[in-house]
Amino acid sequence: MKLASALSERTDIQNRISELSVRLNNNAKVQDGDKPAEDPIVLLEELDRLLKRLEELMTRINLTNSRTVSDGKTITEILAKRDCLKKKIELMRNFLNIASNKVSRMTRTEIKIISTVSVSEIQTKLDELSKQLRITDEKIQELNWTTELI
């Protein structure tokens, strides 16, 4: 099984567990004399089975990510880099939006508000970070589709 397939299955199981939680809650109580729409015991058994499979997949995915090396870095390190790049890009975009907002003055006597940074320089840095993120994402996708799950 390829890493990408395991990641896809993990997402599917996580979604199914979420849906199962709702179904369990919907069948936790009924009016005296009524029967639940679904048997909670059967649902709990399905939950146990799904959680067992999820645990197995997560273990294998994490082992694969920590042992697979590409260009001197493990997939775990590449994922950490990607997550930090995403966070930095998000923060810089928000900062640039505020720094580049124009504050209009009605008269010349009103206080002039100016940006504390060169918006164009920061935008150039942001563009470079976005490029690095695209390259990193592409590398992760390539590894996901070419790496055998441990």
PDB file of C-alpha atoms in Angstrom:
ATOM      1  CA  MET A   1       0.000   0.000   0.000  1.00  0.00           C
ATOM      2  CA  LYS A   2       1.285   3.458  -0.887  1.00  0.00           C
ATOM      3  CA  LEU A   3       1.438   6.200   1.711  1.00  0.00           C
ATOM      4  CA  ALA A   4      -1.131   8.255  -0.222  1.00  0.00           C
ATOM      5  CA  SER A   5      -3.643   5.400  -0.031  1.00  0.00           C
ATOM      6  CA  ALA A   6      -3.117   5.086   3.711  1.00  0.00           C
ATOM      7  CA  LEU A   7      -3.611   8.847   4.140  1.00  0.00           C
ATOM      8  CA  SER A   8      -6.825   8.668   2.139  1.00  0.00           C
ATOM      9  CA  GLU A   9      -8.095   5.728   4.194  1.00  0.00           C
ATOM     10  CA  ARG A  10      -7.178   7.561   7.416  1.00  0.00           C
ATOM     11  CA  THR A  11      -9.262  10.568   6.345  1.00  0.00           C
ATOM     12  CA  ASP A  12     -12.169   8.303   5.433  1.00  0.00           C
ATOM     13  CA  ILE A  13     -12.027   6.548   8.816  1.00  0.00           C
ATOM     14  CA  GLN A  14     -11.843   9.868  10.668  1.00  0.00           C
ATOM     15  CA  ASN A  15     -14.960  11.040   8.796  1.00  0.00           C
ATOM     16  CA  ARG A  16     -16.760   7.778   9.539  1.00  0.00           C
ATOM     17  CA  ILE A  17     -15.874   8.040  13.250  1.00  0.00           C
ATOM     18  CA  SER A  18     -17.261  11.567  13.299  1.00  0.00           C
ATOM     19  CA  GLU A  19     -20.518  10.387  11.698  1.00  0.00           C
ATOM     20  CA  LEU A  20     -20.636   7.427  14.072  1.00  0.00           C
ATOM     21  CA  SER A  21     -20.373   9.798  17.029  1.00  0.00           C
ATOM     22  CA  VAL A  22     -23.501  11.613  15.849  1.00  0.00           C
ATOM     23  CA  ARG A  23     -25.339   8.316  15.329  1.00  0.00           C
ATOM     24  CA  LEU A  24     -24.341   7.140  18.807  1.00  0.00           C
ATOM     25  CA  ASN A  25     -25.555  10.371  20.388  1.00  0.00           C
ATOM     26  CA  ASN A  26     -28.833  10.165  18.463  1.00  0.00           C
ATOM     27  CA  ASN A  27     -29.428   6.676  19.845  1.00  0.00           C
ATOM     28  CA  ALA A  28     -28.216   7.212  23.412  1.00  0.00           C
ATOM     29  CA  LYS A  29     -31.714   7.718  24.831  1.00  0.00           C
ATOM     30  CA  VAL A  30     -35.249   6.908  23.793  1.00  0.00           C
ATOM     31  CA  GLN A  31     -38.643   7.337  25.357  1.00  0.00           C
ATOM     32  CA  ASP A  32     -39.610   4.505  27.672  1.00  0.00           C
ATOM     33  CA  GLY A  33     -41.133   1.745  25.575  1.00  0.00           C
ATOM     34  CA  ASP A  34     -39.473   2.835  22.308  1.00  0.00           C
ATOM     35  CA  LYS A  35     -36.474   1.281  20.626  1.00  0.00           C
ATOM     36  CA  PRO A  36     -33.531   3.263  19.244  1.00  0.00           C
ATOM     37  CA  ALA A  37     -33.269   3.606  15.463  1.00  0.00           C
ATOM     38  CA  GLU A  38     -29.879   1.843  15.648  1.00  0.00           C
ATOM     39  CA  ASP A  39     -28.480  -0.504  18.272  1.00  0.00           C
ATOM     40  CA  PRO A  40     -25.885   1.482  20.275  1.00  0.00           C
ATOM     41  CA  ILE A  41     -23.986  -1.718  21.115  1.00  0.00           C
ATOM     42  CA  VAL A  42     -23.510  -2.452  17.396  1.00  0.00           C
ATOM     43  CA  LEU A  43     -22.435   1.154  16.842  1.00  0.00           C
ATOM     44  CA  LEU A  44     -19.930   0.930  19.705  1.00  0.00           C
ATOM     45  CA  GLU A  45     -18.512  -2.274  18.214  1.00  0.00           C
ATOM     46  CA  GLU A  46     -18.110  -0.495  14.867  1.00  0.00           C
ATOM     47  CA  LEU A  47     -16.436   2.421  16.666  1.00  0.00           C
ATOM     48  CA  ASP A  48     -13.956   0.025  18.310  1.00  0.00           C
ATOM     49  CA  ARG A  49     -13.161  -1.574  14.941  1.00  0.00           C
ATOM     50  CA  LEU A  50     -12.648   1.797  13.252  1.00  0.00           C
ATOM     51  CA  LEU A  51     -10.470   3.128  16.069  1.00  0.00           C
ATOM     52  CA  LYS A  52      -8.325  -0.003  15.984  1.00  0.00           C
ATOM     53  CA  ARG A  53      -7.795   0.417  12.217  1.00  0.00           C
ATOM     54  CA  LEU A  54      -7.130   4.156  12.667  1.00  0.00           C
ATOM     55  CA  GLU A  55      -4.510   3.459  15.313  1.00  0.00           C
ATOM     56  CA  GLU A  56      -2.799   0.941  13.035  1.00  0.00           C
ATOM     57  CA  LEU A  57      -2.812   3.345  10.080  1.00  0.00           C
ATOM     58  CA  MET A  58      -1.559   6.271  12.157  1.00  0.00           C
ATOM     59  CA  THR A  59       1.281   4.178  13.524  1.00  0.00           C
ATOM     60  CA  ARG A  60       2.306   2.986  10.078  1.00  0.00           C
ATOM     61  CA  ILE A  61       1.992   6.474   8.562  1.00  0.00           C
ATOM     62  CA  ASN A  62       4.082   8.021  11.340  1.00  0.00           C
ATOM     63  CA  LEU A  63       6.735   5.288  11.059  1.00  0.00           C
ATOM     64  CA  THR A  64       6.840   5.746   7.300  1.00  0.00           C
ATOM     65  CA  ASN A  65       7.090   9.537   7.610  1.00  0.00           C
ATOM     66  CA  SER A  66       9.887   9.319  10.169  1.00  0.00           C
ATOM     67  CA  ARG A  67      11.919   6.700   8.282  1.00  0.00           C
ATOM     68  CA  THR A  68      11.533   7.875   4.679  1.00  0.00           C
ATOM     69  CA  VAL A  69      14.328  10.242   3.680  1.00  0.00           C
ATOM     70  CA  SER A  70      14.346  12.486   0.623  1.00  0.00           C
ATOM     71  CA  ASP A  71      17.107  15.011  -0.052  1.00  0.00           C
ATOM     72  CA  GLY A  72      18.481  14.408   3.450  1.00  0.00           C
ATOM     73  CA  LYS A  73      15.193  15.109   5.239  1.00  0.00           C
ATOM     74  CA  THR A  74      12.497  12.790   6.535  1.00  0.00           C
ATOM     75  CA  ILE A  75       8.907  13.253   5.457  1.00  0.00           C
ATOM     76  CA  THR A  76       8.193  14.317   9.053  1.00  0.00           C
ATOM     77  CA  GLU A  77      10.712  17.153   8.705  1.00  0.00           C
ATOM     78  CA  ILE A  78       9.274  18.155   5.326  1.00  0.00           C
ATOM     79  CA  LEU A  79       5.743  18.190   6.802  1.00  0.00           C
ATOM     80  CA  ALA A  80       6.923  20.382   9.688  1.00  0.00           C
ATOM     81  CA  LYS A  81       8.536  22.765   7.198  1.00  0.00           C
ATOM     82  CA  ARG A  82       5.304  22.925   5.185  1.00  0.00           C
ATOM     83  CA  ASP A  83       3.181  23.610   8.264  1.00  0.00           C
ATOM     84  CA  CYS A  84       5.497  26.407   9.404  1.00  0.00           C
ATOM     85  CA  LEU A  85       5.583  27.927   5.910  1.00  0.00           C
ATOM     86  CA  LYS A  86       1.769  27.930   5.838  1.00  0.00           C
ATOM     87  CA  LYS A  87       1.620  29.650   9.216  1.00  0.00           C
ATOM     88  CA  LYS A  88       4.228  32.267   8.273  1.00  0.00           C
ATOM     89  CA  ILE A  89       2.461  33.002   4.969  1.00  0.00           C
ATOM     90  CA  GLU A  90      -0.878  33.380   6.768  1.00  0.00           C
ATOM     91  CA  LEU A  91       0.595  35.782   9.329  1.00  0.00           C
ATOM     92  CA  MET A  92       2.479  37.800   6.715  1.00  0.00           C
ATOM     93  CA  ARG A  93      -0.622  38.127   4.509  1.00  0.00           C
ATOM     94  CA  ASN A  94      -2.619  39.449   7.436  1.00  0.00           C
ATOM     95  CA  PHE A  95       0.193  41.861   8.320  1.00  0.00           C
ATOM     96  CA  LEU A  96       0.469  43.065   4.716  1.00  0.00           C
ATOM     97  CA  ASN A  97      -3.269  43.613   4.488  1.00  0.00           C
ATOM     98  CA  ILE A  98      -3.095  45.920   7.482  1.00  0.00           C
ATOM     99  CA  ALA A  99       0.149  47.614   6.409  1.00  0.00           C
ATOM    100  CA  SER A 100      -1.160  48.333   2.919  1.00  0.00           C
ATOM    101  CA  ASN A 101      -4.580  49.690   3.937  1.00  0.00           C
ATOM    102  CA  LYS A 102      -4.880  53.341   3.052  1.00  0.00           C
ATOM    103  CA  VAL A 103      -6.136  55.697   5.719  1.00  0.00           C
ATOM    104  CA  SER A 104      -7.869  58.579   4.025  1.00  0.00           C
ATOM    105  CA  ARG A 105      -7.721  62.092   5.404  1.00  0.00           C
ATOM    106  CA  MET A 106     -10.497  64.557   4.931  1.00  0.00           C
ATOM    107  CA  THR A 107      -8.290  67.602   5.446  1.00  0.00           C
ATOM    108  CA  ARG A 108      -4.552  68.310   5.403  1.00  0.00           C
ATOM    109  CA  THR A 109      -4.607  69.005   9.121  1.00  0.00           C
ATOM    110  CA  GLU A 110      -5.583  65.457  10.059  1.00  0.00           C
ATOM    111  CA  ILE A 111      -2.846  63.124  11.254  1.00  0.00           C
ATOM    112  CA  LYS A 112      -1.157  61.266   8.436  1.00  0.00           C
ATOM    113  CA  ILE A 113      -0.926  57.491   8.912  1.00  0.00           C
ATOM    114  CA  ILE A 114       1.863  55.665   7.093  1.00  0.00           C
ATOM    115  CA  SER A 115       3.028  52.077   6.866  1.00  0.00           C
ATOM    116  CA  THR A 116       5.921  51.036   9.116  1.00  0.00           C
ATOM    117  CA  VAL A 117       7.383  48.700   6.464  1.00  0.00           C
ATOM    118  CA  SER A 118       7.983  48.568   2.743  1.00  0.00           C
ATOM    119  CA  VAL A 119       4.914  46.692   1.565  1.00  0.00           C
ATOM    120  CA  SER A 120       6.523  45.836  -1.776  1.00  0.00           C
ATOM    121  CA  GLU A 121       9.591  44.281  -0.114  1.00  0.00           C
ATOM    122  CA  ILE A 122       7.456  42.214   2.238  1.00  0.00           C
ATOM    123  CA  GLN A 123       5.242  41.168  -0.705  1.00  0.00           C
ATOM    124  CA  THR A 124       8.342  39.971  -2.580  1.00  0.00           C
ATOM    125  CA  LYS A 125       9.342  37.892   0.453  1.00  0.00           C
ATOM    126  CA  LEU A 126       5.796  36.538   0.688  1.00  0.00           C
ATOM    127  CA  ASP A 127       5.880  35.547  -2.979  1.00  0.00           C
ATOM    128  CA  GLU A 128       9.122  33.636  -2.384  1.00  0.00           C
ATOM    129  CA  LEU A 129       7.642  31.868   0.637  1.00  0.00           C
ATOM    130  CA  SER A 130       4.590  30.925  -1.430  1.00  0.00           C
ATOM    131  CA  LYS A 131       6.881  29.445  -4.071  1.00  0.00           C
ATOM    132  CA  GLN A 132       8.727  27.443  -1.391  1.00  0.00           C
ATOM    133  CA  LEU A 133       5.375  26.183  -0.091  1.00  0.00           C
ATOM    134  CA  ARG A 134       4.303  25.031  -3.573  1.00  0.00           C
ATOM    135  CA  ILE A 135       7.602  23.197  -4.080  1.00  0.00           C
ATOM    136  CA  THR A 136       7.341  21.601  -0.620  1.00  0.00           C
ATOM    137  CA  ASP A 137       3.732  20.536  -1.231  1.00  0.00           C
ATOM    138  CA  GLU A 138       4.689  19.003  -4.571  1.00  0.00           C
ATOM    139  CA  LYS A 139       7.526  17.087  -2.904  1.00  0.00           C
ATOM    140  CA  ILE A 140       5.171  15.759  -0.220  1.00  0.00           C
ATOM    141  CA  GLN A 141       2.628  14.679  -2.841  1.00  0.00           C
ATOM    142  CA  GLU A 142       5.342  12.942  -4.862  1.00  0.00           C
ATOM    143  CA  LEU A 143       6.566  11.099  -1.767  1.00  0.00           C
ATOM    144  CA  ASN A 144       3.015  10.138  -0.779  1.00  0.00           C
ATOM    145  CA  TRP A 145       2.435   8.465  -4.143  1.00  0.00           C
ATOM    146  CA  THR A 146       5.836   6.780  -4.431  1.00  0.00           C
ATOM    147  CA  THR A 147       6.494   5.639  -0.855  1.00  0.00           C
ATOM    148  CA  GLU A 148       5.437   2.211   0.352  1.00  0.00           C
ATOM    149  CA  LEU A 149       3.738   2.230   3.732  1.00  0.00           C
ATOM    150  CA  ILE A 150       5.823   0.563   6.441  1.00  0.00           C
TER     151      ILE A 150
END
